[in-house]
Amino acid sequence: MENKITENFDKIQYDLSQNIKLENSFSQDNIQLIAGVDLAYWEEDEKTIAVCCICVVDFLTKAIIETKFLKDEIKVPYIPGYLSFRELPLIINTFKTLSFDPEIVMFDGNGYLHPRNMGIATHASFHLNKPTIGIAKSYLKIGAVDFVMPSDKEGAFTDIVINGTIYGRVLRTHKHVKPIFISCGNWIDIDTVTDITLALINNESRLPIPVRQADLETKKMRKRFVKYEK
DNA sequence: GCGACAG
DNA sequence: ATCTTGTCGC
């Protein structure tokens, strides 16, 4: 049964990946606004409900410009490697409610660092038509490829290379703190991804501000909903 | 049968 | 992702 699901997903991902813009010309200088996306889940009457929050951040001042959310039932199961099919529908609908127009979007999860180079950040770029970045808190193993732990210095990183291609980067954003796994979503290169990520780190978290903020908001919203419906 | 497994 | 208490540390 799960096989049937993933077969269909594989075909959709293949079709999407044919829609390729060739340039990775996005530069840090082009950013004024960057968005962060995250979801929180809970159970309600045997159903899985999620709220998606998107936070728009001013890249220079780090100020939170806008926060929007949307709640809905989630019917697709979580299968490792197929996260986007579970979370993207709600994300796309939430994105439509934004009044600001961020130049780039940051996701909780992988982009190119994925068995089919089609993690949620990459998949989303084709729907949002914007450059994207993947930020994962743990490693999704690709085949038998392990990652090498970077040295214990802020800004230290190692690359996850497969057949000569950089799939992603293991980045230490704070000393003595577990590294994060960053990768290109689309229309951007890995060095720019690294620069942007590091520019958005503060002392509060190992995660960059946009996804950190979205994570906080998403949990606030869940508290509100769960409290009001019982 | 057992382990692995973004969120 | 979520469930969960205390606890160590800045």
CSV table of C-alpha atoms (C1' of nucleotides) in Angstrom, one decimal:
chain,number,residue,atom,x,y,z
A,1,MET,CA,0.0,0.0,0.0
A,2,GLU,CA,2.7,2.4,0.9
A,3,ASN,CA,4.5,1.3,-2.3
A,4,LYS,CA,1.6,2.5,-4.4
A,5,ILE,CA,1.6,5.9,-2.7
A,6,THR,CA,5.3,6.4,-3.2
A,7,GLU,CA,5.2,5.2,-6.8
A,8,ASN,CA,2.7,8.0,-7.6
A,9,PHE,CA,4.8,10.5,-5.7
A,10,ASP,CA,7.9,9.5,-7.6
A,11,LYS,CA,6.2,10.2,-10.9
A,12,ILE,CA,5.0,13.6,-9.8
A,13,GLN,CA,8.5,14.5,-8.5
A,14,TYR,CA,10.0,13.4,-11.8
A,15,ASP,CA,7.6,15.6,-13.8
A,16,LEU,CA,8.3,18.6,-11.6
A,17,SER,CA,12.0,18.2,-11.9
A,18,GLN,CA,11.7,18.6,-15.7
A,19,ASN,CA,10.7,22.2,-15.1
A,20,ILE,CA,14.2,23.5,-14.6
A,21,LYS,CA,15.5,27.0,-14.8
A,22,LEU,CA,19.2,26.8,-15.3
A,23,GLU,CA,20.6,29.8,-13.4
A,24,ASN,CA,21.5,29.8,-9.8
A,25,SER,CA,22.0,33.6,-9.9
A,26,PHE,CA,20.3,34.5,-6.6
A,27,SER,CA,22.6,36.6,-4.4
A,28,GLN,CA,22.5,37.7,-0.9
A,29,ASP,CA,22.4,41.3,-2.2
A,30,ASN,CA,19.0,40.6,-3.7
A,31,ILE,CA,17.3,40.0,-0.4
A,32,GLN,CA,15.1,42.4,1.5
A,33,LEU,CA,12.6,40.0,2.7
A,34,ILE,CA,13.0,36.3,3.6
A,35,ALA,CA,10.2,33.9,4.7
A,36,GLY,CA,10.4,31.0,7.1
A,37,VAL,CA,7.9,28.1,7.1
A,38,ASP,CA,6.9,25.5,9.7
A,39,LEU,CA,4.0,23.3,10.8
A,40,ALA,CA,2.8,21.9,14.1
A,41,TYR,CA,0.5,18.9,14.5
A,42,TRP,CA,-2.1,17.5,16.9
A,43,GLU,CA,-5.0,14.9,16.9
A,44,GLU,CA,-8.6,15.9,17.0
A,45,ASP,CA,-11.6,13.4,16.6
A,46,GLU,CA,-9.3,10.7,15.1
A,47,LYS,CA,-8.0,13.3,12.6
A,48,THR,CA,-4.6,14.7,12.1
A,49,ILE,CA,-4.7,18.5,12.2
A,50,ALA,CA,-1.9,20.9,11.4
A,51,VAL,CA,-1.3,24.6,11.5
A,52,CYS,CA,1.2,26.2,9.1
A,53,CYS,CA,2.9,29.5,10.0
A,54,ILE,CA,4.9,31.6,7.7
A,55,CYS,CA,7.1,34.5,9.0
A,56,VAL,CA,8.4,37.2,6.8
A,57,VAL,CA,11.7,38.7,8.1
A,58,ASP,CA,13.6,41.8,7.1
A,59,PHE,CA,17.0,40.4,6.1
A,60,LEU,CA,19.0,43.4,7.2
A,61,THR,CA,17.3,44.4,10.5
A,62,LYS,CA,16.1,40.9,11.3
A,63,ALA,CA,12.7,42.4,12.2
A,64,ILE,CA,9.6,40.2,11.9
A,65,ILE,CA,7.5,42.0,9.3
A,66,GLU,CA,4.5,39.6,9.0
A,67,THR,CA,3.2,36.4,10.4
A,68,LYS,CA,0.4,34.4,8.8
A,69,PHE,CA,-1.1,31.0,9.6
A,70,LEU,CA,-3.6,28.5,8.3
A,71,LYS,CA,-5.1,25.4,9.9
A,72,ASP,CA,-6.4,22.3,8.1
A,73,GLU,CA,-6.7,18.5,8.3
A,74,ILE,CA,-3.7,16.5,7.0
A,75,LYS,CA,-4.6,13.3,5.2
A,76,VAL,CA,-1.3,12.2,3.8
A,77,PRO,CA,0.9,10.1,6.0
A,78,TYR,CA,4.5,10.9,6.9
A,79,ILE,CA,6.8,8.7,4.9
A,80,PRO,CA,10.6,9.5,5.0
A,81,GLY,CA,11.5,10.9,1.7
A,82,TYR,CA,8.0,12.1,0.9
A,83,LEU,CA,7.5,14.9,3.4
A,84,SER,CA,6.5,17.5,0.8
A,85,PHE,CA,3.4,15.6,-0.2
A,86,ARG,CA,2.2,15.8,3.4
A,87,GLU,CA,3.1,19.4,4.1
A,88,LEU,CA,3.1,21.3,0.8
A,89,PRO,CA,-0.7,21.7,0.2
A,90,LEU,CA,-1.2,23.6,3.4
A,91,ILE,CA,2.0,25.6,2.9
A,92,ILE,CA,1.0,26.7,-0.5
A,93,ASN,CA,-2.4,27.9,0.8
A,94,THR,CA,-0.8,29.7,3.7
A,95,PHE,CA,1.6,31.4,1.3
A,96,LYS,CA,-1.3,32.9,-0.7
A,97,THR,CA,-2.4,34.8,2.4
A,98,LEU,CA,0.8,36.8,2.7
A,99,SER,CA,0.6,40.5,2.0
A,100,PHE,CA,4.3,40.9,1.6
A,101,ASP,CA,6.3,39.2,-1.1
A,102,PRO,CA,9.6,37.7,0.1
A,103,GLU,CA,12.4,37.2,-2.4
A,104,ILE,CA,13.3,33.8,-0.9
A,105,VAL,CA,11.8,31.1,1.3
A,106,MET,CA,13.4,28.9,4.0
A,107,PHE,CA,12.0,25.5,5.0
A,108,ASP,CA,12.2,23.2,7.9
A,109,GLY,CA,13.6,20.1,6.0
A,110,ASN,CA,15.8,19.3,3.1
A,111,GLY,CA,16.1,20.6,-0.4
A,112,TYR,CA,18.7,19.0,-2.7
A,113,LEU,CA,19.9,16.9,0.2
A,114,HIS,CA,17.4,14.1,-0.6
A,115,PRO,CA,17.4,10.7,-2.3
A,116,ARG,CA,15.8,12.2,-5.4
A,117,ASN,CA,17.2,15.7,-4.9
A,118,MET,CA,13.6,16.7,-4.3
A,119,GLY,CA,13.2,17.5,-0.6
A,120,ILE,CA,10.4,19.9,0.5
A,121,ALA,CA,12.4,23.1,-0.2
A,122,THR,CA,13.1,22.1,-3.8
A,123,HIS,CA,9.6,20.8,-4.4
A,124,ALA,CA,8.1,24.0,-3.0
A,125,SER,CA,10.2,26.2,-5.3
A,126,PHE,CA,8.2,24.9,-8.3
A,127,HIS,CA,4.9,25.9,-6.7
A,128,LEU,CA,6.0,29.2,-5.2
A,129,ASN,CA,8.2,30.1,-8.1
A,130,LYS,CA,10.9,31.5,-5.8
A,131,PRO,CA,14.4,30.5,-4.7
A,132,THR,CA,14.3,28.3,-1.6
A,133,ILE,CA,16.6,27.0,1.1
A,134,GLY,CA,16.4,23.7,3.1
A,135,ILE,CA,17.2,23.7,6.9
A,136,ALA,CA,17.1,20.3,8.6
A,137,LYS,CA,17.8,19.5,12.3
A,138,SER,CA,18.7,15.9,11.6
A,139,TYR,CA,20.3,13.9,8.8
A,140,LEU,CA,18.2,12.0,6.3
A,141,LYS,CA,20.6,9.3,5.2
A,142,ILE,CA,21.0,9.0,1.4
A,143,GLY,CA,22.0,5.4,0.4
A,144,ALA,CA,25.0,4.5,2.6
A,145,VAL,CA,26.4,8.0,2.7
A,146,ASP,CA,27.2,9.3,6.2
A,147,PHE,CA,28.1,12.8,7.0
A,148,VAL,CA,31.4,14.0,8.6
A,149,MET,CA,31.0,16.0,11.8
A,150,PRO,CA,32.4,19.5,11.4
A,151,SER,CA,34.9,20.9,13.9
A,152,ASP,CA,33.5,22.5,17.0
A,153,LYS,CA,33.8,26.1,15.8
A,154,GLU,CA,31.0,28.5,14.9
A,155,GLY,CA,30.7,28.6,11.1
A,156,ALA,CA,32.6,25.3,10.6
A,157,PHE,CA,31.1,23.0,8.0
A,158,THR,CA,31.6,19.8,6.1
A,159,ASP,CA,30.1,18.9,2.7
A,160,ILE,CA,27.9,15.9,1.9
A,161,VAL,CA,29.3,14.9,-1.5
A,162,ILE,CA,27.9,12.2,-3.7
A,163,ASN,CA,29.5,11.4,-7.1
A,164,GLY,CA,31.3,14.8,-7.1
A,165,THR,CA,28.1,16.8,-6.4
A,166,ILE,CA,27.5,18.7,-3.1
A,167,TYR,CA,24.1,17.5,-1.9
A,168,GLY,CA,24.2,19.5,1.3
A,169,ARG,CA,26.3,21.0,4.0
A,170,VAL,CA,26.6,20.1,7.7
A,171,LEU,CA,26.9,23.6,9.4
A,172,ARG,CA,27.8,24.4,13.0
A,173,THR,CA,26.0,27.6,13.8
A,174,HIS,CA,27.2,27.8,17.4
A,175,LYS,CA,30.1,26.3,19.3
A,176,HIS,CA,29.3,23.2,21.5
A,177,VAL,CA,25.9,23.0,19.7
A,178,LYS,CA,24.7,20.2,17.3
A,179,PRO,CA,25.1,21.2,13.6
A,180,ILE,CA,22.3,21.7,11.2
A,181,PHE,CA,21.9,20.3,7.7
A,182,ILE,CA,21.5,22.9,5.0
A,183,SER,CA,21.0,22.5,1.3
A,184,CYS,CA,19.9,24.3,-1.8
A,185,GLY,CA,16.2,24.3,-2.5
A,186,ASN,CA,16.4,25.8,-6.0
A,187,TRP,CA,17.8,28.7,-8.0
A,188,ILE,CA,20.6,29.4,-5.5
A,189,ASP,CA,24.1,27.9,-4.8
A,190,ILE,CA,25.3,26.3,-1.6
A,191,ASP,CA,27.8,29.1,-0.7
A,192,THR,CA,25.0,31.6,-0.9
A,193,VAL,CA,22.8,29.3,1.2
A,194,THR,CA,25.5,29.1,3.8
A,195,ASP,CA,26.1,32.9,3.9
A,196,ILE,CA,22.3,33.6,4.2
A,197,THR,CA,21.9,31.0,6.9
A,198,LEU,CA,24.8,32.3,9.0
A,199,ALA,CA,23.6,35.9,8.6
A,200,LEU,CA,20.3,34.9,10.2
A,201,ILE,CA,21.7,33.2,13.3
A,202,ASN,CA,21.3,34.8,16.7
A,203,ASN,CA,22.1,33.6,20.2
A,204,GLU,CA,18.6,32.2,20.8
A,205,SER,CA,18.9,29.2,18.5
A,206,ARG,CA,21.0,27.0,16.3
A,207,LEU,CA,18.4,27.6,13.6
A,208,PRO,CA,18.2,30.7,11.4
A,209,ILE,CA,15.6,33.3,12.6
A,210,PRO,CA,12.9,32.8,9.9
A,211,VAL,CA,12.4,29.0,10.6
A,212,ARG,CA,13.0,29.5,14.3
A,213,GLN,CA,10.3,32.2,14.4
A,214,ALA,CA,7.9,30.1,12.4
A,215,ASP,CA,8.5,27.2,14.8
A,216,LEU,CA,7.7,29.3,17.8
A,217,GLU,CA,4.5,30.8,16.2
A,218,THR,CA,3.3,27.4,15.1
A,219,LYS,CA,3.4,26.1,18.6
A,220,LYS,CA,1.7,29.2,20.0
A,221,MET,CA,-1.1,28.7,17.4
A,222,ARG,CA,-1.5,25.0,18.4
A,223,LYS,CA,-1.9,25.9,22.0
A,224,ARG,CA,-4.6,28.4,21.1
A,225,PHE,CA,-6.5,25.9,18.9
A,226,VAL,CA,-6.3,22.9,21.2
A,227,LYS,CA,-7.4,25.1,24.2
A,228,TYR,CA,-10.4,26.5,22.4
A,229,GLU,CA,-11.7,23.3,21.1
A,230,LYS,CA,-12.0,21.3,24.3
B,1,DG,C1',12.7,-10.7,11.2
B,2,DC,C1',15.4,-6.2,12.2
B,3,DG,C1',16.8,-1.6,11.8
B,4,DA,C1',16.3,3.0,9.8
B,5,DC,C1',13.5,6.9,9.4
B,6,DA,C1',13.7,15.3,7.0
B,7,DG,C1',9.0,16.4,9.7
C,1,DA,C1',6.2,15.7,14.2
C,2,DT,C1',4.3,14.5,19.3
C,3,DC,C1',4.3,12.3,24.0
C,4,DT,C1',6.7,13.9,28.6
C,5,DT,C1',9.8,15.6,34.4
C,6,DG,C1',13.2,17.0,35.9
C,7,DT,C1',17.4,19.1,35.4
C,8,DC,C1',21.8,21.2,34.1
C,9,DG,C1',23.6,25.7,32.6
C,10,DC,C1',24.0,30.6,31.0
